Amino acid sequence: MAVNLPSSSLLLPLIFLFLIFITVNGQHFTIPESTIEEIQQAFAENKLTSTQLVDFYINQIKTINPLLHGIIEVNPDARDQAKNADEERRENRGRRSLGDLHGIPVLLKDTIGTQDKLNTSAGSYALVGSVVARDASVVEKLRKAGAVIMGKASLSEWYKFRSLSHVPNGWCARSGQGVVSSLISCLQILFLVYLVLHLNCLQG
């Protein structure tokens, strides 16, 4: 289904409006600026749970993904993984470290194999429904660390390996034309401009 994108001047403020704030149990978190350490601290202080964090991201994906086409699919088991992480945290009661990634949602590119309900398709319908032999090594490590496998992120189909030259970057059959990469590039440029201006002020 085609999605009419607003102009770039309207798109950025709209995206930041959705991304910046979340309120959980009266506590405010600034998502883009929150580190894993700060999220883990919120977990430890019972201000936030993995389930609440996953629910927030699922809602964000439902809201923003029709504009960005950045996520191909969400793991149907993500909430169950988050609930298990919350239960492990309650049972542990701070007796030992569960690891920095415990209960943290992560997204994987659609070329990283996961032996679960998620597809590993390189963005192509040709591989939908195929079953990988095992989790990729990085996925094994993430699961062992207690991370929540949130879903699969889009990419240029087949990493453009089978594409004609006129196919734009960020396009894949399963999610359409992504605009995340161009937005990230714009943000990187803005950050570099800020950094140069800031350094010039310090030297001046």
Coordinates of C-alpha atoms in Angstrom, one line a residue:
M1 CA 0.0 0.0 0.0
A2 CA 1.4 3.4 -1.0
V3 CA 2.0 5.9 1.7
N4 CA 2.0 9.6 0.9
L5 CA 5.0 11.1 2.7
P6 CA 4.9 14.7 3.9
S7 CA 7.6 17.1 2.7
S8 CA 11.0 16.7 4.4
S9 CA 10.5 20.0 6.3
L10 CA 7.4 18.5 8.0
L11 CA 8.7 15.0 8.4
L12 CA 11.7 15.6 10.7
P13 CA 9.6 17.5 13.3
L14 CA 6.9 14.8 13.2
I15 CA 9.5 12.1 13.7
F16 CA 11.1 13.8 16.7
L17 CA 7.7 14.5 18.2
F18 CA 7.1 10.8 18.4
L19 CA 10.7 9.8 19.4
I20 CA 11.6 12.2 22.1
F21 CA 9.5 11.4 25.2
I22 CA 8.0 8.5 27.0
T23 CA 6.3 8.6 30.4
V24 CA 6.2 5.4 32.5
N25 CA 4.7 5.5 36.0
G26 CA 5.1 9.2 36.1
Q27 CA 8.8 9.0 35.2
H28 CA 10.1 10.8 32.1
F29 CA 12.7 9.2 29.8
T30 CA 14.3 11.0 26.8
I31 CA 14.6 8.0 24.5
P32 CA 17.3 9.2 22.0
E33 CA 19.5 10.4 24.9
S34 CA 19.0 7.4 27.2
T35 CA 21.9 5.1 27.5
I36 CA 21.6 1.4 28.2
E37 CA 23.1 2.1 31.6
E38 CA 20.3 4.6 32.3
I39 CA 17.6 2.1 31.1
Q40 CA 19.2 -0.5 33.4
Q41 CA 19.1 1.9 36.3
A42 CA 15.4 2.5 35.6
F43 CA 14.9 -1.2 35.6
A44 CA 16.7 -1.5 38.9
E45 CA 14.6 1.3 40.5
N46 CA 11.3 -0.3 39.2
K47 CA 10.6 2.8 37.2
L48 CA 10.5 0.8 33.9
T49 CA 10.1 -2.8 32.8
S50 CA 11.3 -4.5 29.7
T51 CA 7.7 -5.2 28.8
Q52 CA 6.8 -1.5 29.0
L53 CA 9.8 -0.6 26.9
V54 CA 8.9 -3.2 24.2
D55 CA 5.3 -2.0 24.2
F56 CA 6.5 1.5 23.7
Y57 CA 8.7 0.5 20.8
I58 CA 5.9 -1.5 19.2
N59 CA 3.7 1.5 19.4
Q60 CA 6.4 3.7 17.9
I61 CA 6.9 1.2 15.0
K62 CA 3.1 1.2 14.4
T63 CA 3.0 5.0 14.3
I64 CA 6.2 5.9 12.5
N65 CA 7.0 2.9 10.3
P66 CA 4.3 3.7 7.7
L67 CA 6.4 6.9 7.1
L68 CA 9.9 5.5 7.4
H69 CA 9.6 1.9 6.1
G70 CA 12.5 1.0 8.4
I71 CA 11.2 -2.2 10.0
I72 CA 10.2 -5.2 8.0
E73 CA 8.6 -7.2 10.8
V74 CA 8.3 -7.3 14.6
N75 CA 9.0 -10.5 16.5
P76 CA 5.7 -11.9 17.7
D77 CA 7.6 -13.3 20.7
A78 CA 9.2 -10.0 21.7
R79 CA 6.7 -9.3 24.6
D80 CA 7.1 -12.9 25.9
Q81 CA 10.9 -12.4 25.9
A82 CA 10.5 -9.1 27.7
K83 CA 8.2 -10.7 30.3
N84 CA 10.8 -13.4 30.9
A85 CA 13.4 -10.8 31.4
D86 CA 11.2 -8.9 33.9
E87 CA 10.6 -12.2 35.8
E88 CA 14.3 -13.0 35.9
R89 CA 15.0 -9.5 37.3
R90 CA 12.3 -9.9 40.0
E91 CA 13.7 -13.4 41.0
N92 CA 17.2 -12.1 41.0
R93 CA 16.5 -9.2 43.3
G94 CA 19.8 -7.5 42.5
R95 CA 21.9 -10.5 43.9
R96 CA 24.0 -10.7 40.8
S97 CA 24.5 -8.7 37.6
L98 CA 22.3 -9.9 34.8
G99 CA 24.4 -8.1 32.2
D100 CA 24.0 -4.8 30.4
L101 CA 21.9 -6.1 27.6
H102 CA 19.4 -8.0 29.8
G103 CA 15.9 -7.0 28.9
I104 CA 17.1 -4.5 26.2
P105 CA 15.2 -4.7 22.9
V106 CA 17.4 -4.9 19.8
L107 CA 16.7 -4.9 16.0
L108 CA 18.6 -7.0 13.6
K109 CA 19.1 -6.6 9.8
D110 CA 17.0 -8.9 7.7
T111 CA 20.2 -10.8 6.7
I112 CA 21.1 -12.0 10.2
G113 CA 19.7 -15.5 10.8
T114 CA 17.3 -16.1 13.6
Q115 CA 15.9 -19.5 14.3
D116 CA 12.5 -18.3 15.5
K117 CA 9.3 -16.9 14.0
L118 CA 11.1 -14.1 12.2
N119 CA 12.0 -14.4 8.6
T120 CA 15.6 -14.0 7.3
S121 CA 14.9 -12.8 3.8
A122 CA 17.4 -10.1 2.8
G123 CA 14.4 -8.0 2.1
S124 CA 13.1 -10.3 -0.6
Y125 CA 9.8 -12.2 -0.9
A126 CA 11.8 -15.1 -2.4
L127 CA 13.1 -16.1 1.0
V128 CA 9.9 -15.5 3.1
G129 CA 9.1 -18.7 5.0
S130 CA 12.6 -20.2 4.6
V131 CA 14.1 -21.6 7.8
V132 CA 17.7 -21.0 8.8
A133 CA 19.7 -23.9 10.3
R134 CA 20.5 -22.0 13.5
D135 CA 20.8 -18.6 15.1
A136 CA 23.7 -16.5 13.8
S137 CA 26.6 -16.3 16.2
V138 CA 25.8 -12.7 17.1
V139 CA 22.2 -13.7 17.8
E140 CA 23.3 -16.6 20.1
K141 CA 25.4 -14.1 22.1
L142 CA 22.5 -11.6 22.3
R143 CA 20.1 -14.3 23.6
K144 CA 22.7 -15.5 26.1
A145 CA 23.0 -11.9 27.3
G146 CA 19.2 -11.6 27.8
A147 CA 18.5 -9.2 25.0
V148 CA 15.0 -9.1 23.5
I149 CA 15.1 -9.8 19.8
M150 CA 12.6 -7.1 18.7
G151 CA 12.4 -7.7 15.0
K152 CA 14.1 -7.3 11.6
A153 CA 15.1 -4.0 10.1
S154 CA 15.0 -3.2 6.4
L155 CA 17.9 -2.9 4.0
S156 CA 18.5 -2.5 0.3
E157 CA 17.2 -5.8 -1.0
W158 CA 20.0 -8.4 -1.3
Y159 CA 22.3 -5.5 -0.3
K160 CA 21.7 -4.4 -4.0
F161 CA 23.7 -7.4 -5.1
R162 CA 20.9 -8.5 -7.5
S163 CA 19.6 -5.0 -8.3
L164 CA 19.8 -3.0 -11.4
S165 CA 21.7 0.3 -11.0
H166 CA 18.6 2.4 -11.2
V167 CA 17.1 0.8 -8.0
P168 CA 17.5 3.4 -5.2
N169 CA 19.3 2.6 -2.0
G170 CA 17.0 1.6 0.9
W171 CA 14.4 -0.1 -1.4
C172 CA 13.3 -3.7 -0.7
A173 CA 10.2 -5.6 -1.8
R174 CA 9.0 -6.4 1.7
S175 CA 9.0 -2.9 3.2
G176 CA 9.2 -0.5 0.2
Q177 CA 11.4 2.5 -0.1
G178 CA 13.0 3.3 3.3
V179 CA 13.7 6.9 4.2
V180 CA 15.6 6.3 7.5
S181 CA 19.1 6.3 5.9
S182 CA 18.6 9.7 4.3
L183 CA 17.3 11.1 7.6
I184 CA 20.3 9.7 9.5
S185 CA 22.6 11.2 6.9
C186 CA 20.9 14.6 7.4
L187 CA 21.3 14.3 11.2
Q188 CA 25.0 13.3 10.8
I189 CA 25.6 16.3 8.6
L190 CA 23.8 18.6 11.2
F191 CA 25.8 17.1 14.0
L192 CA 29.1 17.7 12.1
V193 CA 28.1 21.3 11.4
Y194 CA 27.4 21.7 15.1
L195 CA 30.7 20.1 16.1
V196 CA 32.7 22.3 13.7
L197 CA 30.9 25.5 15.0
H198 CA 31.4 24.3 18.6
L199 CA 35.1 23.7 18.1
N200 CA 35.5 27.1 16.4
C201 CA 33.9 28.8 19.3
L202 CA 36.3 27.0 21.7
Q203 CA 39.3 28.0 19.7
G204 CA 38.1 31.6 19.2

